[in-house]
Amino acid sequence: MAALLSVPAAHADQQQHMAQKAAPAADAPAKKEKPKSHEEEKTDPTPGAHAPVVFTLRTGIAEGRMVYIGVGGDIDHKINPTLVVHEGETVQINLVNGEGAQHDVVVDQYAARSAIVNGKNASSTFSFVASKVGEFNYYCSIAGHRQAGMEGNIQVLPGNRAEMKSSGADITRDPADLPGPIGPRQAKTVRIDLETVEVKGQLDDNTTYTYWTFNGKVPGPFLRVRVGDTVELHLKNHKDSLMVHSVDFHGATGPGGAAAFTQTDPGDETVVTFKALIPGIYVYHCATPSVPTHITNGMYGLLLVEPEGGLPQVDREFYVMQGEVYTVKSFGTAGEQEMDYEKLINEKPEYFLFNGSVGSLTRSHPLYASVGETVRIYFGVGGPNFTSSFHVIGEIFDHVYSLGSVVSPPLIGVQTVSVPPGGATIVDFKLDRAGRYILVDHALSRLEHGLVGFLNVDGPKNDSIMHEGPAKQ
Ligand SMILES: [Cu+2]
């Protein structure tokens, strides 16, 4: 497990920082001839034509094959990683010999090759300008090595990087974004407003996708009522939507969980009223055909119906949901991505995500807490298709409200909890030791498809619980 601690590619900008560092300082004369306008100065410091995009590949053995293994940035720990660059960029490839045999890297289409690295830790560097758009092979030209597994792709995208970056909205729901406990009040009528919004959002650093959302984020807002409340739900469909949308509350009793009364045209609003009869943590989702399409695109959220008096108090609460995205192009491809209906129907996702995007809970919104605190995670699966084996690496759940039932007594002392699509759970645990804990679906191959989150815990290390080396005294 310890090896996993360094696996997630949390350092989005590392590669870019490297590129900036490597930028030659001798740019100054060129600037004199063509002074930067104010406009240009405001744009973010993406690598210019002279600043190379740097990739480091280490040779090694994985899965019984000879391979290249990415080092740092988005390609960290990836086997024969796809190197994504933009047209016109200078590409620098550092090759490090990881096991001792002779190797090199060759890209035929650019007539570019490294020197042969001979002996463990030997390295070489070469660069070329990616003047041709397309997908090309890189490989080791030592006899037999390419066949043994040493090849990967370099993808050269049209257009410049600055234009393709941040062209989508931030659709990630901050896991700390949820309302506080209701506590001891009488049941009453509660009005809830939801708006369905179709928005081009950031799926990954250089990748965008058209999401369909409740209130512009994935998952939709965390809704909180108490048992006995009457919910008056207003569903507005934004005027710019292309699709009809609706909402099915698993916490409601009645036709379609209210979907029968909320099929809403673009620009319209529907209203439905239901009674929260049974406490629990419940999924809600859009239920307009094709329903899996609406769900994969981001239309799901959680409704907590608190029992009378509420749940036991904790110090911090978090809101996390898991879903899959089915794109035509493979995981990690830059640029705007389209949904692949065949893959959706055949349950072959490219992305597995917490809160809607790659890096949502590592780069943009890691969870924070301190030693001594109790934390609670409301965890749901929008899906549409995959059951999650929800686990926090390095922790044990003190309490699990299995299958989202809050009236049954919680399970005590649980490692991993199975959460089906359209299901949810609540886990509580006390933090005894500082460190980084990692949220995963323990179907760990999904980690390579974007599914990982961090819980960073400040405070004393508390060696009596775990420390390196032999027992003390
Ligand atoms: Cu919808």
Coordinates of C-alpha atoms and ligand atoms in Angstrom, one line a residue:
M1 CA 0.0 0.0 0.0
A2 CA 2.8 2.4 0.8
A3 CA 3.8 2.5 -2.8
L4 CA 0.4 3.9 -3.7
L5 CA 1.1 7.0 -1.6
S6 CA 3.1 8.4 -4.4
V7 CA 1.1 7.1 -7.3
P8 CA -1.6 9.8 -7.9
A9 CA -0.5 12.4 -10.4
A10 CA -1.3 15.2 -8.1
H11 CA 1.2 17.6 -9.5
A12 CA -0.7 19.0 -12.4
D13 CA 1.6 21.8 -13.1
Q14 CA 4.9 20.1 -12.5
Q15 CA 5.5 19.5 -16.1
Q16 CA 4.7 23.0 -16.9
H17 CA 6.9 24.4 -14.2
M18 CA 9.7 22.3 -15.5
A19 CA 9.1 23.7 -18.9
Q20 CA 9.2 27.2 -17.6
K21 CA 12.4 26.6 -15.6
A22 CA 14.0 25.2 -18.7
A23 CA 13.1 28.3 -20.7
P24 CA 16.2 29.9 -22.1
A25 CA 16.9 33.2 -20.4
A26 CA 18.2 34.6 -23.7
D27 CA 14.8 35.6 -24.9
A28 CA 15.3 39.3 -24.0
P29 CA 16.5 40.6 -27.4
A30 CA 13.4 39.2 -29.1
K31 CA 11.2 41.0 -26.6
K32 CA 12.9 44.3 -27.5
E33 CA 12.0 44.0 -31.1
K34 CA 8.4 43.0 -30.4
P35 CA 7.3 44.5 -27.1
K36 CA 4.5 42.6 -25.3
S37 CA 1.2 44.3 -25.3
H38 CA -0.8 44.6 -22.1
E39 CA -3.1 41.9 -23.4
E40 CA -0.2 39.4 -23.7
E41 CA 1.1 40.2 -20.3
K42 CA -2.1 39.3 -18.7
T43 CA -2.3 35.8 -20.2
D44 CA -1.0 33.0 -18.0
P45 CA 2.6 32.0 -18.4
T46 CA 2.3 29.0 -20.6
P47 CA 5.4 27.8 -22.4
G48 CA 6.2 29.9 -25.4
A49 CA 7.7 28.7 -28.6
H50 CA 11.2 28.6 -27.1
A51 CA 10.3 26.9 -23.8
P52 CA 10.4 23.2 -24.3
V53 CA 7.7 20.9 -23.0
V54 CA 9.7 18.4 -20.9
F55 CA 9.0 14.7 -20.5
T56 CA 11.1 12.3 -18.5
L57 CA 11.0 8.6 -19.3
R58 CA 12.7 5.9 -17.2
T59 CA 13.3 2.5 -18.7
G60 CA 12.1 -0.5 -16.6
I61 CA 10.3 -3.8 -16.4
A62 CA 6.5 -3.8 -15.8
E63 CA 3.9 -6.5 -16.3
G64 CA 6.8 -8.7 -17.5
R65 CA 7.6 -6.4 -20.4
M66 CA 10.4 -3.9 -21.1
V67 CA 8.8 -0.4 -20.9
Y68 CA 9.2 3.3 -20.5
I69 CA 7.8 4.7 -17.3
G70 CA 6.8 8.3 -17.0
V71 CA 8.5 10.4 -14.3
G72 CA 6.7 13.5 -12.9
G73 CA 3.8 15.6 -14.1
D74 CA 0.8 14.0 -15.7
I75 CA 2.7 11.0 -16.9
D76 CA 4.1 10.1 -13.5
H77 CA 4.2 6.3 -13.0
K78 CA 2.4 5.7 -16.3
I79 CA 3.7 2.9 -18.5
N80 CA 4.6 3.9 -22.0
P81 CA 2.7 7.2 -21.4
T82 CA 1.1 9.1 -24.2
L83 CA 3.1 12.4 -24.5
V84 CA 0.6 15.1 -25.4
V85 CA 2.0 18.3 -26.9
H86 CA 0.7 21.1 -29.1
E87 CA 1.7 22.0 -32.7
G88 CA 4.8 24.1 -32.8
E89 CA 6.0 23.3 -29.3
T90 CA 9.6 22.2 -28.7
V91 CA 9.5 18.8 -27.1
Q92 CA 12.3 17.7 -24.8
I93 CA 12.6 14.1 -23.8
N94 CA 14.9 13.0 -21.0
L95 CA 15.7 9.3 -21.0
V96 CA 16.9 7.7 -17.8
N97 CA 18.2 4.1 -17.7
G98 CA 16.3 2.4 -14.9
E99 CA 17.7 -1.1 -15.1
G100 CA 21.0 -1.3 -16.9
A101 CA 20.4 -2.6 -20.4
Q102 CA 21.1 -0.5 -23.5
H103 CA 18.2 1.7 -24.6
D104 CA 17.3 4.8 -26.6
V105 CA 14.1 6.7 -27.8
V106 CA 13.4 7.3 -31.4
V107 CA 10.6 9.2 -33.1
D108 CA 10.8 8.4 -36.9
Q109 CA 8.4 11.0 -38.1
Y110 CA 10.5 13.8 -36.6
A111 CA 13.9 12.1 -37.4
A112 CA 14.6 12.6 -33.7
R113 CA 16.5 10.2 -31.5
S114 CA 18.3 10.1 -28.2
A115 CA 21.8 8.9 -27.6
I116 CA 21.9 5.3 -26.3
V117 CA 21.9 5.1 -22.5
N118 CA 24.2 2.4 -21.4
G119 CA 24.2 1.3 -17.7
K120 CA 21.9 2.0 -14.8
N121 CA 21.1 5.7 -14.2
A122 CA 22.8 6.8 -17.4
S123 CA 20.7 9.5 -19.1
S124 CA 20.4 11.4 -22.3
T125 CA 18.3 14.3 -23.6
F126 CA 17.1 15.3 -27.0
S127 CA 14.5 17.7 -28.4
F128 CA 12.6 18.5 -31.5
V129 CA 9.9 20.8 -32.7
A130 CA 6.5 19.2 -33.0
S131 CA 5.7 20.6 -36.4
K132 CA 3.4 17.9 -37.6
V133 CA 0.0 17.3 -36.1
G134 CA -1.0 13.7 -35.4
E135 CA -0.2 10.7 -33.4
F136 CA 3.3 9.2 -33.8
N137 CA 5.2 6.3 -32.2
Y138 CA 8.2 6.6 -30.0
Y139 CA 10.2 3.4 -29.4
C140 CA 13.5 1.9 -28.5
S141 CA 15.6 1.0 -31.5
I142 CA 17.8 -1.6 -29.8
A143 CA 17.1 -4.9 -31.5
G144 CA 14.0 -6.6 -30.1
H145 CA 13.1 -3.9 -27.5
R146 CA 10.2 -2.4 -29.4
Q147 CA 8.7 -5.9 -29.7
A148 CA 9.3 -6.5 -26.0
G149 CA 7.1 -3.5 -25.1
M150 CA 9.2 -0.4 -25.4
E151 CA 6.9 1.8 -27.5
G152 CA 4.4 4.6 -26.8
N153 CA 2.6 7.5 -28.6
I154 CA 3.3 11.1 -28.9
Q155 CA 0.2 13.1 -29.7
V156 CA 0.6 16.5 -31.4
L157 CA -2.6 18.5 -31.1
P158 CA -3.5 21.4 -33.4
G159 CA -3.6 24.9 -32.0
N160 CA -1.7 26.4 -29.2
R161 CA -1.8 25.3 -25.6
A162 CA -2.9 28.6 -24.1
E163 CA -6.1 28.6 -26.2
M164 CA -7.0 25.0 -25.3
K165 CA -6.4 25.5 -21.6
S166 CA -9.1 26.5 -19.1
S167 CA -11.7 26.8 -21.8
G168 CA -14.3 25.1 -19.7
A169 CA -16.0 26.0 -16.4
D170 CA -14.9 24.6 -13.1
I171 CA -17.7 22.1 -12.5
T172 CA -16.1 20.3 -9.6
R173 CA -18.2 20.4 -6.4
D174 CA -15.9 21.2 -3.4
P175 CA -16.4 18.3 -1.0
A176 CA -16.6 20.8 1.9
D177 CA -19.6 22.5 0.1
L178 CA -22.6 21.2 2.0
P179 CA -25.1 22.8 4.5
G180 CA -24.7 22.1 8.2
P181 CA -26.9 19.9 10.3
I182 CA -30.5 20.7 10.8
G183 CA -30.6 19.7 14.4
P184 CA -33.7 19.6 16.6
R185 CA -36.5 21.4 14.9
Q186 CA -40.1 20.5 14.1
A187 CA -41.0 19.2 10.7
K188 CA -42.0 21.9 8.2
T189 CA -42.4 22.8 4.6
V190 CA -39.1 23.4 2.9
R191 CA -38.6 25.0 -0.6
I192 CA -35.8 23.6 -2.7
D193 CA -34.7 25.2 -6.0
L194 CA -32.7 23.2 -8.5
E195 CA -31.7 24.4 -11.9
T196 CA -30.4 22.1 -14.7
V197 CA -27.6 23.7 -16.6
E198 CA -25.6 22.3 -19.6
V199 CA -22.1 23.6 -19.4
K200 CA -18.7 23.0 -21.1
G201 CA -16.5 22.1 -18.1
Q202 CA -13.0 21.1 -17.3
L203 CA -12.7 17.3 -17.2
D204 CA -9.0 17.4 -16.7
D205 CA -6.3 20.1 -17.0
N206 CA -6.2 20.2 -20.8
T207 CA -9.5 18.4 -21.4
T208 CA -13.1 19.7 -21.6
Y209 CA -16.4 18.0 -21.7
T210 CA -20.0 19.1 -22.0
Y211 CA -21.6 18.3 -18.6
W212 CA -25.2 18.3 -17.8
T213 CA -25.6 19.5 -14.2
F214 CA -27.8 20.4 -11.3
N215 CA -26.8 24.0 -10.4
G216 CA -23.6 24.0 -12.5
K217 CA -21.5 21.5 -10.4
V218 CA -21.0 17.8 -10.2
P219 CA -22.5 16.4 -8.1
G220 CA -25.5 18.6 -7.7
P221 CA -26.1 20.5 -4.4
F222 CA -26.2 18.5 -1.2
L223 CA -29.8 18.8 0.0
R224 CA -30.7 18.4 3.6
V225 CA -34.1 18.1 5.2
R226 CA -35.5 16.2 8.2
V227 CA -38.0 13.4 8.4
G228 CA -41.6 14.6 8.2
D229 CA -40.6 17.7 6.2
T230 CA -42.7 18.6 3.1
V231 CA -40.4 19.4 0.2
E232 CA -41.6 21.8 -2.4
L233 CA -39.2 21.3 -5.2
H234 CA -38.9 23.8 -8.0
L235 CA -37.0 22.5 -11.0
K236 CA -35.9 25.1 -13.5
N237 CA -34.3 24.1 -16.8
H238 CA -32.0 26.9 -18.0
K239 CA -33.1 28.6 -21.3
D240 CA -29.9 27.7 -23.0
S241 CA -30.3 23.9 -22.4
L242 CA -30.7 21.7 -25.5
M243 CA -32.3 18.8 -23.5
V244 CA -35.4 18.2 -21.4
H245 CA -34.3 17.4 -17.8
S246 CA -36.1 16.1 -14.7
V247 CA -35.3 14.8 -11.2
D248 CA -35.9 11.5 -9.5
F249 CA -35.5 11.5 -5.7
H250 CA -34.8 8.1 -4.2
G251 CA -35.8 9.7 -0.9
A252 CA -39.3 10.4 -2.2
T253 CA -42.3 8.1 -2.6
G254 CA -44.4 8.5 -5.7
P255 CA -44.3 8.1 -9.5
G256 CA -40.7 8.2 -10.7
G257 CA -39.5 9.7 -7.4
A258 CA -41.0 12.9 -8.8
A259 CA -39.7 12.4 -12.3
A260 CA -43.2 12.0 -13.5
F261 CA -44.0 15.6 -12.6
T262 CA -40.7 17.3 -13.4
Q263 CA -40.0 16.7 -17.1
T264 CA -39.0 20.2 -17.8
D265 CA -38.4 21.9 -21.2
P266 CA -35.6 24.4 -21.7
G267 CA -36.6 27.7 -20.2
D268 CA -39.5 26.2 -18.2
E269 CA -40.0 25.4 -14.5
T270 CA -41.9 22.6 -12.9
V271 CA -42.9 22.2 -9.2
V272 CA -43.5 19.0 -7.3
T273 CA -44.2 18.5 -3.6
F274 CA -43.4 15.4 -1.6
K275 CA -43.1 14.3 1.9
A276 CA -39.8 13.0 3.4
L277 CA -41.1 9.8 5.0
I278 CA -38.1 7.8 5.9
P279 CA -34.7 9.1 7.1
G280 CA -31.6 8.1 5.1
I281 CA -29.0 9.3 2.6
Y282 CA -30.5 9.2 -0.8
V283 CA -29.3 9.7 -4.4
Y284 CA -31.3 12.0 -6.7
H285 CA -30.6 12.1 -10.5
C286 CA -32.1 13.2 -13.7
A287 CA -34.6 10.7 -15.1
T288 CA -35.1 11.8 -18.7
P289 CA -34.3 9.3 -21.4
S290 CA -31.7 8.2 -22.2
V291 CA -31.3 8.2 -18.4
P292 CA -27.7 6.8 -18.3
T293 CA -26.7 9.6 -20.7
H294 CA -28.1 12.2 -18.3
I295 CA -26.4 10.6 -15.3
T296 CA -23.0 10.1 -16.9
N297 CA -23.0 13.7 -18.0
G298 CA -23.2 14.7 -14.3
M299 CA -26.8 14.8 -13.2
Y300 CA -26.8 13.3 -9.8
G301 CA -26.6 14.4 -6.1
L302 CA -27.5 13.5 -2.6
L303 CA -30.4 14.2 -0.4
L304 CA -30.0 13.6 3.4
V305 CA -33.2 13.1 5.3
E306 CA -32.1 13.5 8.9
P307 CA -33.8 11.4 11.6
E308 CA -35.5 13.3 14.4
G309 CA -32.8 15.1 16.3
G310 CA -30.2 14.6 13.5
L311 CA -27.2 12.3 13.2
P312 CA -24.5 12.1 15.9
Q313 CA -22.3 15.2 15.7
V314 CA -18.9 15.2 14.1
D315 CA -16.3 17.8 13.6
R316 CA -16.3 17.9 9.8
E317 CA -18.5 16.7 7.1
F318 CA -17.7 16.0 3.4
Y319 CA -19.7 15.3 0.3
V320 CA -18.2 13.0 -2.3
M321 CA -19.8 11.2 -5.3
Q322 CA -18.4 8.8 -7.8
G323 CA -19.3 8.6 -11.5
E324 CA -18.1 7.4 -14.8
V325 CA -17.5 9.3 -18.1
Y326 CA -17.5 7.6 -21.5
T327 CA -15.5 9.5 -24.1
V328 CA -14.8 8.6 -27.7
K329 CA -11.1 9.2 -27.2
S330 CA -9.1 7.4 -24.5
F331 CA -8.4 8.7 -21.0
G332 CA -6.0 11.6 -20.8
T333 CA -6.6 12.9 -24.4
A334 CA -6.4 16.7 -24.4
G335 CA -9.0 19.0 -26.0
E336 CA -12.8 18.9 -26.1
Q337 CA -14.1 15.3 -25.6
E338 CA -17.4 13.8 -26.9
M339 CA -19.5 11.2 -25.2
D340 CA -19.4 7.7 -26.8
Y341 CA -22.9 6.2 -26.6
E342 CA -21.7 2.7 -27.5
K343 CA -19.2 2.7 -24.7
L344 CA -21.9 3.9 -22.3
I345 CA -24.3 1.1 -23.3
N346 CA -21.5 -1.4 -23.1
E347 CA -20.3 -0.1 -19.8
K348 CA -16.7 0.7 -21.0
P349 CA -15.9 4.0 -19.3
E350 CA -12.7 6.0 -20.0
Y351 CA -12.9 8.1 -16.8
F352 CA -13.8 7.2 -13.2
L353 CA -14.3 10.4 -11.2
F354 CA -14.9 11.8 -7.7
N355 CA -16.9 15.0 -7.9
G356 CA -16.9 15.3 -11.6
S357 CA -13.3 15.8 -12.8
V358 CA -9.8 14.4 -12.7
G359 CA -7.8 15.9 -9.8
S360 CA -11.0 17.2 -8.2
L361 CA -10.0 15.9 -4.7
T362 CA -6.3 16.0 -5.2
R363 CA -5.3 19.1 -7.1
S364 CA -8.3 21.4 -6.7
H365 CA -10.1 20.4 -3.5
P366 CA -8.3 18.0 -1.2
L367 CA -10.1 17.3 2.1
Y368 CA -8.5 18.9 5.1
A369 CA -8.9 17.9 8.8
S370 CA -6.8 17.8 12.0
V371 CA -5.7 15.0 14.4
G372 CA -8.3 14.4 17.1
E373 CA -11.2 15.4 14.9
T374 CA -14.0 13.1 13.8
V375 CA -14.9 13.3 10.1
R376 CA -17.9 12.1 8.2
I377 CA -18.1 11.5 4.5
Y378 CA -21.4 11.3 2.7
F379 CA -20.5 9.1 -0.2
G380 CA -22.8 8.3 -3.1
V381 CA -22.5 6.7 -6.5
G382 CA -24.2 8.4 -9.4
G383 CA -22.6 5.9 -11.8
P384 CA -24.5 5.2 -13.9
N385 CA -23.1 1.7 -13.9
F386 CA -20.2 0.9 -11.5
T387 CA -20.4 -0.2 -7.9
S388 CA -17.8 1.5 -5.7
S389 CA -15.7 -0.4 -3.1
F390 CA -15.2 2.8 -1.2
H391 CA -12.0 2.8 1.0
V392 CA -9.8 5.3 2.7
I393 CA -6.2 4.1 2.5
G394 CA -4.7 4.3 6.0
E395 CA -8.0 4.6 7.9
I396 CA -10.7 2.3 9.3
F397 CA -14.3 3.5 9.3
D398 CA -15.5 3.7 12.9
H399 CA -19.1 3.8 11.8
V400 CA -20.7 2.9 8.5
Y401 CA -24.4 3.6 7.8
S402 CA -24.5 0.7 5.4
L403 CA -26.7 1.2 2.2
G404 CA -27.5 4.7 3.5
S405 CA -29.7 3.5 6.3
V406 CA -29.6 5.8 9.2
V407 CA -32.3 4.2 11.3
S408 CA -30.5 0.9 11.6
P409 CA -27.5 0.9 14.0
P410 CA -24.3 1.6 12.1
L411 CA -21.6 -1.0 11.5
I412 CA -18.5 -0.6 13.6
G413 CA -15.0 -1.1 12.3
V414 CA -15.2 -1.4 8.5
Q415 CA -12.3 -1.3 6.0
T416 CA -14.2 -1.0 2.7
V417 CA -17.9 -0.3 1.9
S418 CA -19.7 -1.4 -1.2
V419 CA -21.8 1.3 -2.7
P420 CA -24.0 0.5 -5.6
P421 CA -25.0 2.9 -8.4
G422 CA -28.0 4.9 -7.2
G423 CA -26.9 4.2 -3.6
A424 CA -25.0 6.0 -0.9
T425 CA -23.4 5.5 2.5
I426 CA -22.2 7.5 5.4
V427 CA -18.9 6.8 7.0
D428 CA -17.5 8.3 10.2
F429 CA -14.0 8.0 11.6
K430 CA -11.7 9.7 14.1
L431 CA -8.3 10.9 13.0
D432 CA -5.6 9.6 15.3
R433 CA -2.4 10.4 13.3
A434 CA -1.3 13.1 11.0
G435 CA -0.6 12.2 7.4
R436 CA -2.2 11.9 4.0
Y437 CA -5.0 9.5 3.6
I438 CA -6.3 8.5 0.2
L439 CA -9.9 8.1 -0.9
V440 CA -10.2 5.3 -3.5
D441 CA -12.5 2.8 -5.0
H442 CA -10.5 -0.3 -4.0
A443 CA -11.1 -1.6 -7.6
L444 CA -7.8 0.1 -7.9
S445 CA -7.4 0.0 -11.7
R446 CA -9.8 2.9 -11.6
L447 CA -7.1 5.0 -10.0
E448 CA -5.5 5.0 -13.4
H449 CA -8.7 6.4 -14.8
G450 CA -8.8 9.4 -12.5
L451 CA -10.4 8.0 -9.3
V452 CA -8.5 9.3 -6.3
G453 CA -8.8 11.8 -3.5
F454 CA -6.7 13.1 -0.7
L455 CA -7.6 13.7 3.0
N456 CA -4.7 15.7 4.4
V457 CA -4.5 15.5 8.2
D458 CA -2.5 18.1 10.2
G459 CA -1.3 17.6 13.7
P460 CA 0.9 15.3 15.8
K461 CA 2.3 12.2 14.1
N462 CA 1.5 10.1 17.1
D463 CA 4.2 7.4 16.8
S464 CA 2.5 5.1 19.2
I465 CA -0.1 4.3 16.5
M466 CA 2.4 3.8 13.7
H467 CA 6.1 4.6 13.2
E468 CA 8.9 3.4 11.0
G469 CA 11.2 0.7 12.4
P470 CA 11.1 -1.7 15.4
A471 CA 8.9 -1.2 18.4
K472 CA 10.2 1.2 21.0
Q473 CA 11.4 0.0 24.5
Ligands
CU1 CU -31.2 15.5 -17.5

